[in-house]
Every structure is written in C-alpha cells, then in structure tokens.
Amino acid sequence: MHSSLRDTVHVIAEAMLAGSPERGGVVARIAAVLGDAPAWAHEAADDALARFGTNWADADVDAVAAVVADTPGFVSAWYGDHRPTVIRVMRRPLVQRPLPAPLAGCDVPQWATPGDLAGWLGMSAAELDWLSDHWRVDARGSATPLHHYMYVAVDKRSGGCRLVEIPKGRLREAQRRILHGLLDRIAPHGAVHGFRKGHGIVSFAAPHADRDVVVRFDLADFFVSVRAARVHALFVTLGYPAEVARTLTGLCTNRVPSARLLARDLRDRFDWIGRQRYRERHLPQGAPTSPALANLSAFRFDMRLAALARSLDASYTRYADDLAFSGGGALAREVERLQVRVAAIALEEGFALQLRKTRVMRRGTRQQLAGVVVNRHPNLARDEFDLLKAILTNCIRRGPASQNRDAHPDFRAHLAGRVAHAVALNAARGAKLRALFDRIAWDAHGAGR
C-alpha cells in the first residue's frame, strides 16, 4: 500500500536531513527508507545540497520535500510503474540550534526534546502533555479538571472589561520556572521599561522630561493580541526544536472555553469580536510568563517605532501597552504623521491603538505619562501629592483604618508603596510624605496592619 505523495516526500526529506550534508550519505539515507537507491536519488541529493548545503542543520523539512517532489526523475517514477514506497522511517536528530548572533551571550536551558523539558520542570512526560494541552481539550466546555485556568472579569476605569486568566497551581509553578529559567535571561528591546528588572514607570517617563511635545498612545488588548503563532516563532528563534517550541507554547498560551465566555457573568461584557479574540490561543493576562513573552514578541514592533522616533529626532519608550514619544520642533511639526505611522505599524505587527486614548501634550500644558508629570523633570502630580498627604495626615489623626476605604488587606504596605513612589519621583517632596508616614500609629489588627 502506497503512502500519499506528501507523506512520501516528507519522509524522504527527513531522512536526507538526518545526517551530514555529503552526497554519498544523503543518497544512502534515501536508499535506507526506500529499500534501494533509485536513479533519481543522486539528482535529488545534488539539488538539495546546492540549495541548502551551507545551512543543512537548519534546513526546513518541507522545503527539502518540495525539492524532492520537483525532481524530474522522482516525478517520472511517481507517475510511472516504479512508484517509490517507504519501508522505514529515519528521523532527523533533535538538536537545539545555537542562538542568533545578537543573543549569543545568553545562557538558556538546553531542551532538545520535550522529555528534556519535562525533566527540567520536574514532571513526567504525561503531566507535561496534560499541562501543555496536547490532548486538545474541547474548547466548548469549561468545567473539567483538564482546563488549567480560572477566570475573573475586571471592569476598566475607561469602560469595557478585561478578562484575567489565572493559571492553576501546577501550571503556574511551571510558568514561573520558565520565566526565571529562560525568559528573564533574554533582554527585550532597549525601549521597553515595563515588567523588566531595574526599570519602571520612572525610567519609562524620564526620557520625555522637558520636551516641546509629548505624545502618548495606548495599545488595545496588549496580551490578547499576542497569538500562539508568534509565541511559537519566538521559541523557535531561541533555537528550540519544533516539538519543544510547541510544548512551550502550549504551556504559556491559553484559549478561553466558549462555555465560560457565554456564562451569565461574562456574556454581556464582550461583543462577538471580543469573544473570538479570547477563543483563539493567546497570551493570558494573569500568567507569570505573559509580560516577558509579550515584550519579547513585540521586539520588531519596538524596533520599528524606535526607528520612526529617530527619523523625527525624537525619543520612544514603552511600558506594557503605553507608548510614549517626545521631541522638539521636528516632532511638533509632524505629530499628525506620527499618529498615522504608529497606527499603521501597530496594525502590521498585529496590534491596534485605542485612538481615543491618544494624547498630544505640548509645553505649557500638563505632560503626564503613567501618572508621572514630565514637564520639567519626573514628578508626582500636585493633586496626587495633596491627596496622599491628606490621607497620611488623617491616618495620624483618626487612625489608618479610617482611611482604608478600598479595604486593602495590607494598608500599611499599600501606603508605603505610594510613599516610596513619591520619593523616587521627587526626593524632597517625598521626604515630607515619609515623615508623615513614620508618625502613623499602626496597630496589630485589621486595616491598620
């Protein structure tokens, strides 16, 4: 019984790539899978080596299969009386390819097979298949142990709804290991300041201080916009074989079951397009790996926007879904062109701008990025400073429990974080807030903890 043309040439191509790129060896491997070396084997070997010989280890199996299928001798044999018949399969060795030159200094784990990855994660191969959704769980259902996420809908202050996808314990643990063992070792584009050690909203905003014009853009559904295909391509770029890249992609992406999207608490919060975006496999907001993967997957996007900024003698930074540009007269004169080009680049790279959130802030008006005022230097907005000062003062007078209106479980840590943020932006003003904070009488119970 003969295999299909596609399967036959694919098996032959994989055998050709299963060893060194020398004519005799390639022909011998063709003979091994067919039982004999047909006359056309030398012709196919010569054509494949001419096209892929200098990059044999990275040659694509489908591309080599296409060369075999186009070899005149093979075509004649296939449609003649001596159709090639596969008698055995010879697999291409699974090896992890070297990192691209720009990443050559990164120390990444070596996972040539899914088994290597399972061992590194401390789990069995069956558990890895289960967590990476290799079993193709029915996306229409939602109430089975085979689904690895819980879902919480959060209303946005600006309107609309965001679905937080929270991985369950075992998957979350695996994702954290991948984050710290792999993704944290790969640096994103230099313009990125969100979800990156040593960076934050201060470093994001600082390059835009004391500029003639500051322009802020906002990306819509940043994490959901990063599809599984892009994540898979990233892992392949890092040198992992296709099966390992597929497993890693399964561990780090999710598709929300239709039954969950149509449940009573969610069905009226998303339109049909919104539900379709969540039904397709994407980066889940709530997974530990998603911020780092989103940053790395957006590398070309950031590179293009940085180049656009340089062409206008401007600066560009990004903090998650917030994009910021600033500059002098050249940018001020080309603001409309900037908005059109940024929107076009975003669409070409698989993202979309929330155009109603675009802000053009010229000198003389408040220029604010991620809550940081940048008119002269990074600073806390005056109204925010006054509000925080009033809260701290009332904590001293009436007790901290009286000011914990949002029921923060650790109100002391919450206030300490806000004060630390003010100190980072303006040391002198922040010191006044710190002095007030230190005067608060914290008790050992409830909100005053």
Coordinates of C-alpha atoms in Angstrom, one line a residue:
M1 CA 0.0 0.0 0.0
H2 CA 1.5 3.3 -1.1
S3 CA 1.6 6.5 1.1
S4 CA 0.4 9.8 -0.3
L5 CA 2.8 11.9 -2.3
R6 CA 3.1 14.5 0.5
D7 CA 3.9 11.8 3.1
T8 CA 6.4 10.1 0.9
V9 CA 8.5 13.2 0.0
H10 CA 8.3 14.3 3.6
V11 CA 9.8 11.0 4.9
I12 CA 12.5 11.1 2.2
A13 CA 13.4 14.7 3.0
E14 CA 13.6 14.0 6.7
A15 CA 15.9 11.0 6.0
M16 CA 18.1 13.2 3.8
L17 CA 18.5 15.7 6.6
A18 CA 19.2 13.0 9.2
G19 CA 23.0 13.2 8.7
S20 CA 25.8 15.2 7.3
P21 CA 25.5 17.1 4.0
E22 CA 27.5 14.9 1.7
R23 CA 26.2 13.4 -1.5
G24 CA 27.0 9.7 -0.7
G25 CA 25.5 9.9 2.8
V26 CA 22.3 11.6 1.5
V27 CA 21.8 9.0 -1.2
A28 CA 22.5 6.2 1.3
R29 CA 19.8 7.5 3.6
I30 CA 17.3 7.8 0.7
A31 CA 18.1 4.1 -0.1
A32 CA 17.6 3.2 3.6
V33 CA 14.0 4.5 3.7
L34 CA 13.1 3.1 0.2
G35 CA 15.0 -0.2 0.3
D36 CA 17.2 0.7 -2.6
A37 CA 18.8 3.8 -4.2
P38 CA 16.7 4.8 -7.2
A39 CA 18.4 6.6 -10.1
W40 CA 16.8 9.9 -9.3
A41 CA 18.3 9.9 -5.7
H42 CA 21.6 11.4 -6.9
E43 CA 19.7 14.1 -8.7
A44 CA 17.6 14.9 -5.7
A45 CA 20.6 14.9 -3.4
D46 CA 22.5 17.3 -5.7
D47 CA 19.6 19.7 -5.9
A48 CA 19.0 19.7 -2.2
L49 CA 22.7 20.2 -1.3
A50 CA 23.0 23.0 -3.9
R51 CA 20.1 24.9 -2.2
F52 CA 20.6 24.0 1.5
G53 CA 24.1 22.6 1.9
T54 CA 25.5 25.7 3.5
N55 CA 22.7 25.7 6.1
W56 CA 21.9 22.0 6.3
A57 CA 21.3 21.8 10.0
D58 CA 18.6 24.5 9.8
A59 CA 17.1 23.5 6.5
D60 CA 13.3 23.2 6.7
V61 CA 12.0 19.6 6.0
D62 CA 9.1 20.9 4.0
A63 CA 11.4 22.9 1.7
V64 CA 13.6 19.9 1.1
A65 CA 10.5 17.8 0.5
A66 CA 9.5 20.3 -2.2
V67 CA 12.8 19.8 -3.9
V68 CA 12.3 16.1 -4.0
A69 CA 8.8 16.4 -5.3
D70 CA 10.1 18.7 -8.2
T71 CA 12.9 16.3 -9.2
P72 CA 12.1 15.2 -12.7
G73 CA 13.3 11.6 -12.1
F74 CA 11.1 11.3 -9.0
V75 CA 8.1 12.8 -10.8
S76 CA 8.5 10.2 -13.6
A77 CA 8.8 7.4 -11.1
W78 CA 5.8 8.5 -9.0
Y79 CA 3.5 8.6 -12.0
G80 CA 5.1 5.6 -13.7
D81 CA 5.5 1.9 -13.0
H82 CA 8.1 2.2 -10.2
R83 CA 6.4 4.4 -7.6
P84 CA 8.7 4.9 -4.6
T85 CA 7.5 3.1 -1.5
V86 CA 8.6 3.9 2.1
I87 CA 9.6 0.8 4.0
R88 CA 11.1 2.5 7.1
V89 CA 11.3 6.0 8.7
M90 CA 14.6 7.7 9.5
R91 CA 14.0 10.6 11.9
R92 CA 16.1 13.8 11.8
P93 CA 18.0 14.1 15.1
L94 CA 16.5 16.6 17.6
V95 CA 19.1 19.2 18.4
Q96 CA 18.9 22.6 19.9
R97 CA 20.3 25.2 17.5
P98 CA 22.6 28.0 18.6
L99 CA 21.1 31.3 19.5
P100 CA 21.0 34.1 16.9
A101 CA 24.2 36.3 16.9
P102 CA 22.6 39.2 18.9
L103 CA 21.6 36.7 21.7
A104 CA 24.8 34.6 21.6
G105 CA 25.8 35.6 25.2
C106 CA 22.5 34.5 26.8
D107 CA 22.7 31.3 28.9
V108 CA 19.5 29.5 28.0
P109 CA 18.5 25.9 29.1
Q110 CA 19.1 23.1 26.7
W111 CA 15.9 21.2 25.8
A112 CA 16.4 19.1 22.7
T113 CA 13.2 17.1 23.3
P114 CA 10.0 17.5 25.3
G115 CA 11.4 14.9 27.7
D116 CA 14.3 17.2 28.5
L117 CA 11.8 20.0 29.2
A118 CA 9.7 17.7 31.4
G119 CA 12.8 16.6 33.4
W120 CA 13.9 20.3 33.9
L121 CA 10.4 21.1 35.1
G122 CA 10.4 18.1 37.5
M123 CA 7.4 16.4 36.0
S124 CA 6.5 13.3 33.9
A125 CA 6.1 13.4 30.1
A126 CA 2.4 12.7 30.6
E127 CA 1.9 15.6 33.0
L128 CA 3.7 17.9 30.6
D129 CA 1.4 16.8 27.8
W130 CA -1.6 17.5 30.1
L131 CA -0.4 20.9 31.1
S132 CA 0.5 22.0 27.6
D133 CA -2.9 20.9 26.2
H134 CA -1.5 18.3 23.9
W135 CA -4.7 16.4 24.5
R136 CA -6.7 19.0 22.6
V137 CA -9.3 19.7 25.3
D138 CA -12.7 20.6 24.0
A139 CA -12.8 24.4 24.0
R140 CA -16.6 24.4 24.2
G141 CA -16.7 23.1 27.8
S142 CA -15.2 24.7 30.9
A143 CA -16.0 22.7 34.0
T144 CA -13.5 19.9 33.8
P145 CA -10.1 19.3 35.5
L146 CA -8.5 19.4 32.1
H147 CA -8.8 23.1 32.0
H148 CA -6.0 24.9 33.7
Y149 CA -7.3 28.4 34.2
M150 CA -9.7 30.3 36.4
Y151 CA -11.3 33.5 35.1
V152 CA -12.1 36.8 36.7
A153 CA -13.7 39.8 34.8
V154 CA -12.4 43.2 35.8
D155 CA -14.1 46.4 34.6
K156 CA -11.8 49.0 33.2
R157 CA -12.0 52.5 34.5
S158 CA -12.2 53.8 31.0
G159 CA -15.0 51.4 30.1
G160 CA -15.1 47.9 28.8
C161 CA -14.0 44.7 30.5
R162 CA -10.7 42.8 30.9
L163 CA -10.7 39.1 31.5
V164 CA -7.9 38.0 33.9
E165 CA -6.9 34.4 33.2
I166 CA -5.4 32.9 36.3
P167 CA -3.4 29.6 35.9
K168 CA -4.0 26.9 38.4
G169 CA -1.2 25.9 40.8
R170 CA 0.8 23.3 38.9
L171 CA 0.7 25.2 35.6
R172 CA 1.6 28.5 37.4
E173 CA 4.6 26.8 39.0
A174 CA 5.8 25.6 35.6
Q175 CA 5.3 29.0 34.1
R176 CA 7.3 30.6 36.9
R177 CA 10.2 28.2 36.3
I178 CA 10.1 29.0 32.6
L179 CA 10.1 32.8 33.4
H180 CA 13.0 32.7 35.7
G181 CA 15.0 30.0 34.0
L182 CA 14.6 31.1 30.4
L183 CA 12.7 34.3 29.7
D184 CA 14.4 36.5 32.3
R185 CA 17.7 35.7 30.5
I186 CA 16.6 37.3 27.2
A187 CA 16.6 41.1 27.2
P188 CA 13.8 42.9 25.3
H189 CA 14.3 45.9 23.2
G190 CA 16.0 48.8 25.0
A191 CA 12.9 51.0 24.7
V192 CA 10.9 48.6 27.0
H193 CA 10.5 49.6 30.6
G194 CA 7.5 47.5 31.8
F195 CA 7.9 44.1 33.5
R196 CA 11.7 44.4 33.4
K197 CA 14.1 44.3 36.4
G198 CA 15.7 47.6 37.1
H199 CA 13.1 49.5 35.1
G200 CA 9.7 51.0 35.9
I201 CA 7.4 54.0 35.2
V202 CA 10.1 56.4 36.3
S203 CA 12.6 55.2 33.8
F204 CA 9.8 55.0 31.2
A205 CA 8.8 58.6 31.7
A206 CA 12.3 60.2 32.4
P207 CA 13.5 60.4 28.7
H208 CA 10.5 62.6 27.9
A209 CA 11.1 65.3 30.5
D210 CA 11.4 68.9 29.4
R211 CA 10.4 68.4 25.8
D212 CA 8.4 70.6 23.4
V213 CA 5.8 67.9 22.8
V214 CA 5.0 64.5 24.4
V215 CA 2.7 62.1 22.6
R216 CA 1.1 59.1 24.4
F217 CA -0.5 56.1 22.6
D218 CA -2.3 53.2 24.2
L219 CA -2.5 49.6 22.7
A220 CA -5.8 47.7 22.8
D221 CA -5.8 44.3 24.5
F222 CA -2.0 44.0 24.5
F223 CA -1.7 40.4 25.8
V224 CA -4.6 39.0 23.9
S225 CA -3.1 40.4 20.7
V226 CA -0.1 38.2 21.0
R227 CA -1.2 34.9 19.3
A228 CA 0.3 31.5 19.8
A229 CA 1.9 31.5 16.4
R230 CA 4.0 34.5 17.4
V231 CA 5.0 32.8 20.7
H232 CA 5.9 29.6 18.9
A233 CA 8.1 31.6 16.4
L234 CA 9.9 33.2 19.4
F235 CA 10.8 29.8 20.9
V236 CA 12.0 28.6 17.5
T237 CA 14.1 31.7 17.2
L238 CA 15.7 30.8 20.6
G239 CA 16.8 27.5 19.0
Y240 CA 14.3 25.0 20.3
P241 CA 13.2 22.2 18.0
A242 CA 9.6 22.4 16.7
E243 CA 8.2 19.9 19.2
V244 CA 9.8 21.7 22.2
A245 CA 8.6 25.0 20.9
R246 CA 5.1 23.7 20.5
T247 CA 5.1 22.3 24.1
L248 CA 6.4 25.6 25.5
T249 CA 3.8 27.5 23.5
G250 CA 1.1 25.3 25.0
L251 CA 2.3 25.9 28.5
C252 CA 2.3 29.7 28.0
T253 CA -0.8 30.4 26.0
N254 CA -4.5 29.7 26.5
R255 CA -7.8 29.7 24.8
V256 CA -10.9 30.6 26.9
P257 CA -13.7 28.0 26.6
S258 CA -16.8 29.2 24.8
A259 CA -18.9 28.0 27.7
R260 CA -17.1 30.3 30.0
L261 CA -17.3 33.3 27.7
L262 CA -21.1 32.7 27.4
A263 CA -21.6 32.3 31.1
R264 CA -24.0 34.7 32.8
D265 CA -21.3 36.9 34.4
L266 CA -19.4 37.3 31.1
R267 CA -21.7 37.0 28.1
D268 CA -22.9 40.7 28.2
R269 CA -19.4 42.1 28.8
F270 CA -17.9 41.2 25.4
D271 CA -19.2 41.5 21.9
W272 CA -18.7 38.8 19.3
I273 CA -15.3 40.0 18.2
G274 CA -14.1 40.3 21.8
R275 CA -15.2 36.7 22.5
Q276 CA -13.4 35.5 19.3
R277 CA -10.1 37.0 20.4
Y278 CA -10.3 35.1 23.7
R279 CA -11.3 31.8 21.9
E280 CA -8.1 31.8 19.9
R281 CA -4.9 30.7 21.7
H282 CA -3.1 33.8 23.1
L283 CA -1.0 35.1 26.0
P284 CA -3.3 35.1 29.1
Q285 CA -3.2 38.1 31.3
G286 CA -2.6 36.6 34.7
A287 CA 0.1 34.1 33.7
P288 CA 3.6 34.8 35.1
T289 CA 5.2 34.3 31.6
S290 CA 2.9 36.6 29.7
P291 CA 4.6 40.0 30.4
A292 CA 8.0 38.8 29.4
L293 CA 6.7 36.9 26.3
A294 CA 4.7 40.0 25.2
N295 CA 7.8 42.1 25.5
L296 CA 10.0 39.7 23.5
S297 CA 7.3 39.1 20.9
A298 CA 7.0 42.8 20.3
F299 CA 10.7 43.2 19.6
R300 CA 10.2 44.1 16.0
F301 CA 7.4 46.4 16.8
D302 CA 9.6 48.3 19.3
M303 CA 12.5 48.3 16.8
R304 CA 10.3 49.9 14.1
L305 CA 8.8 52.5 16.5
A306 CA 12.3 53.4 17.7
A307 CA 13.5 53.9 14.2
L308 CA 10.4 56.1 13.5
A309 CA 11.3 58.2 16.5
R310 CA 14.9 58.6 15.4
S311 CA 13.7 59.8 12.0
L312 CA 11.9 62.6 13.8
D313 CA 14.8 63.4 16.2
A314 CA 12.5 62.1 19.0
S315 CA 12.6 59.6 21.9
Y316 CA 10.5 56.5 22.2
T317 CA 9.8 54.2 25.2
R318 CA 7.1 51.6 26.0
Y319 CA 5.6 50.5 29.3
A320 CA 3.4 47.5 28.6
D321 CA 0.6 48.9 26.5
D322 CA 1.6 52.6 26.9
L323 CA 3.7 54.1 24.1
A324 CA 5.4 57.4 24.5
F325 CA 7.2 59.7 22.1
S326 CA 8.7 63.1 22.8
G327 CA 10.8 65.6 20.9
G328 CA 11.4 69.2 19.8
G329 CA 10.3 71.2 16.8
A330 CA 10.6 68.3 14.2
L331 CA 8.2 66.1 16.1
A332 CA 5.9 69.0 16.9
R333 CA 5.5 69.7 13.2
E334 CA 5.0 66.0 12.3
V335 CA 2.6 65.0 15.0
E336 CA -0.2 64.0 12.6
R337 CA 2.2 62.0 10.5
L338 CA 3.4 60.3 13.7
Q339 CA -0.1 59.2 14.6
V340 CA -0.7 57.7 11.2
R341 CA 2.6 55.9 11.1
V342 CA 2.3 54.5 14.6
A343 CA -1.2 53.2 13.9
A344 CA 0.0 51.6 10.6
I345 CA 3.0 49.9 12.2
A346 CA 0.8 48.6 15.1
L347 CA -1.6 47.0 12.6
E348 CA 1.2 45.5 10.6
E349 CA 2.7 44.0 13.7
G350 CA -0.6 42.5 15.0
F351 CA -1.6 45.2 17.4
A352 CA -4.1 48.1 17.4
L353 CA -4.2 51.5 19.0
Q354 CA -7.0 52.8 21.2
L355 CA -7.2 56.1 19.2
R356 CA -9.5 57.8 21.7
K357 CA -6.7 57.5 24.3
T358 CA -4.1 59.2 22.2
R359 CA -2.8 62.4 23.9
V360 CA -0.7 65.1 22.3
M361 CA 0.7 67.2 25.2
R362 CA 2.6 70.4 24.3
R363 CA 4.8 72.5 26.5
G364 CA 2.6 74.8 28.7
T365 CA 0.1 72.0 29.5
R366 CA 0.5 69.1 31.9
Q367 CA 2.6 66.5 30.2
Q368 CA 1.9 63.2 32.1
L369 CA 2.9 59.6 31.4
A370 CA 1.8 56.7 33.6
G371 CA 1.0 59.1 36.4
V372 CA 4.4 60.8 36.2
V373 CA 4.5 64.5 35.3
V374 CA 7.4 65.3 33.0
N375 CA 7.1 69.0 32.2
R376 CA 10.5 69.9 33.7
H377 CA 11.6 66.7 35.4
P378 CA 9.8 63.5 36.5
N379 CA 7.5 64.5 39.3
L380 CA 4.3 63.5 41.2
A381 CA 1.3 65.4 40.1
R382 CA 0.3 68.1 42.6
D383 CA -3.2 66.8 43.1
E384 CA -1.9 63.3 43.8
F385 CA 0.7 64.7 46.2
D386 CA -2.0 66.6 48.0
L387 CA -4.4 63.6 48.2
L388 CA -1.7 61.3 49.6
K389 CA -0.6 64.0 52.1
A390 CA -4.3 64.3 53.3
I391 CA -4.6 60.5 53.6
L392 CA -1.4 60.3 55.7
T393 CA -2.5 63.3 57.9
N394 CA -5.9 61.7 58.5
C395 CA -4.2 58.4 59.4
I396 CA -2.2 60.2 62.1
R397 CA -5.3 62.0 63.4
R398 CA -8.0 59.3 63.1
G399 CA -6.2 56.1 62.7
P400 CA -5.3 54.2 59.5
A401 CA -8.4 52.1 59.5
S402 CA -10.5 55.3 58.8
Q403 CA -8.7 55.9 55.5
N404 CA -8.7 52.3 54.2
R405 CA -11.8 52.9 52.1
D406 CA -10.9 50.3 49.5
A407 CA -10.3 47.6 52.1
H408 CA -6.7 46.9 51.2
P409 CA -5.7 43.7 53.0
D410 CA -2.3 45.3 53.9
F411 CA -3.0 49.0 54.0
R412 CA 0.4 49.7 55.6
A413 CA 2.2 48.1 52.7
H414 CA -0.1 49.9 50.2
L415 CA 0.7 53.3 51.7
A416 CA 4.4 52.5 52.0
G417 CA 4.4 51.8 48.3
R418 CA 2.8 55.0 47.4
V419 CA 5.2 57.0 49.5
A420 CA 8.2 55.1 48.0
H421 CA 6.9 56.0 44.6
A422 CA 6.7 59.7 45.5
V423 CA 10.2 59.6 46.9
A424 CA 11.6 58.1 43.7
L425 CA 10.0 60.9 41.7
N426 CA 10.9 63.8 43.9
A427 CA 13.1 63.2 46.9
A428 CA 12.4 66.5 48.7
R429 CA 8.6 66.3 48.5
G430 CA 8.7 62.5 49.1
A431 CA 10.7 63.1 52.4
K432 CA 7.7 65.2 53.7
L433 CA 5.4 62.3 53.0
R434 CA 7.8 59.8 54.5
A435 CA 7.9 61.9 57.7
L436 CA 4.1 61.8 57.9
F437 CA 4.0 58.0 57.3
D438 CA 6.5 57.4 60.1
R439 CA 4.2 59.2 62.5
I440 CA 1.2 56.9 61.9
A441 CA 0.4 54.7 64.9
W442 CA -0.1 51.2 63.4
D443 CA -1.9 48.6 65.4
A444 CA -1.7 44.9 65.0
H445 CA -5.3 44.4 63.8
G446 CA -7.3 44.7 60.6
A447 CA -6.7 47.6 58.1
G448 CA -4.1 49.2 60.3
R449 CA -1.7 46.3 59.9

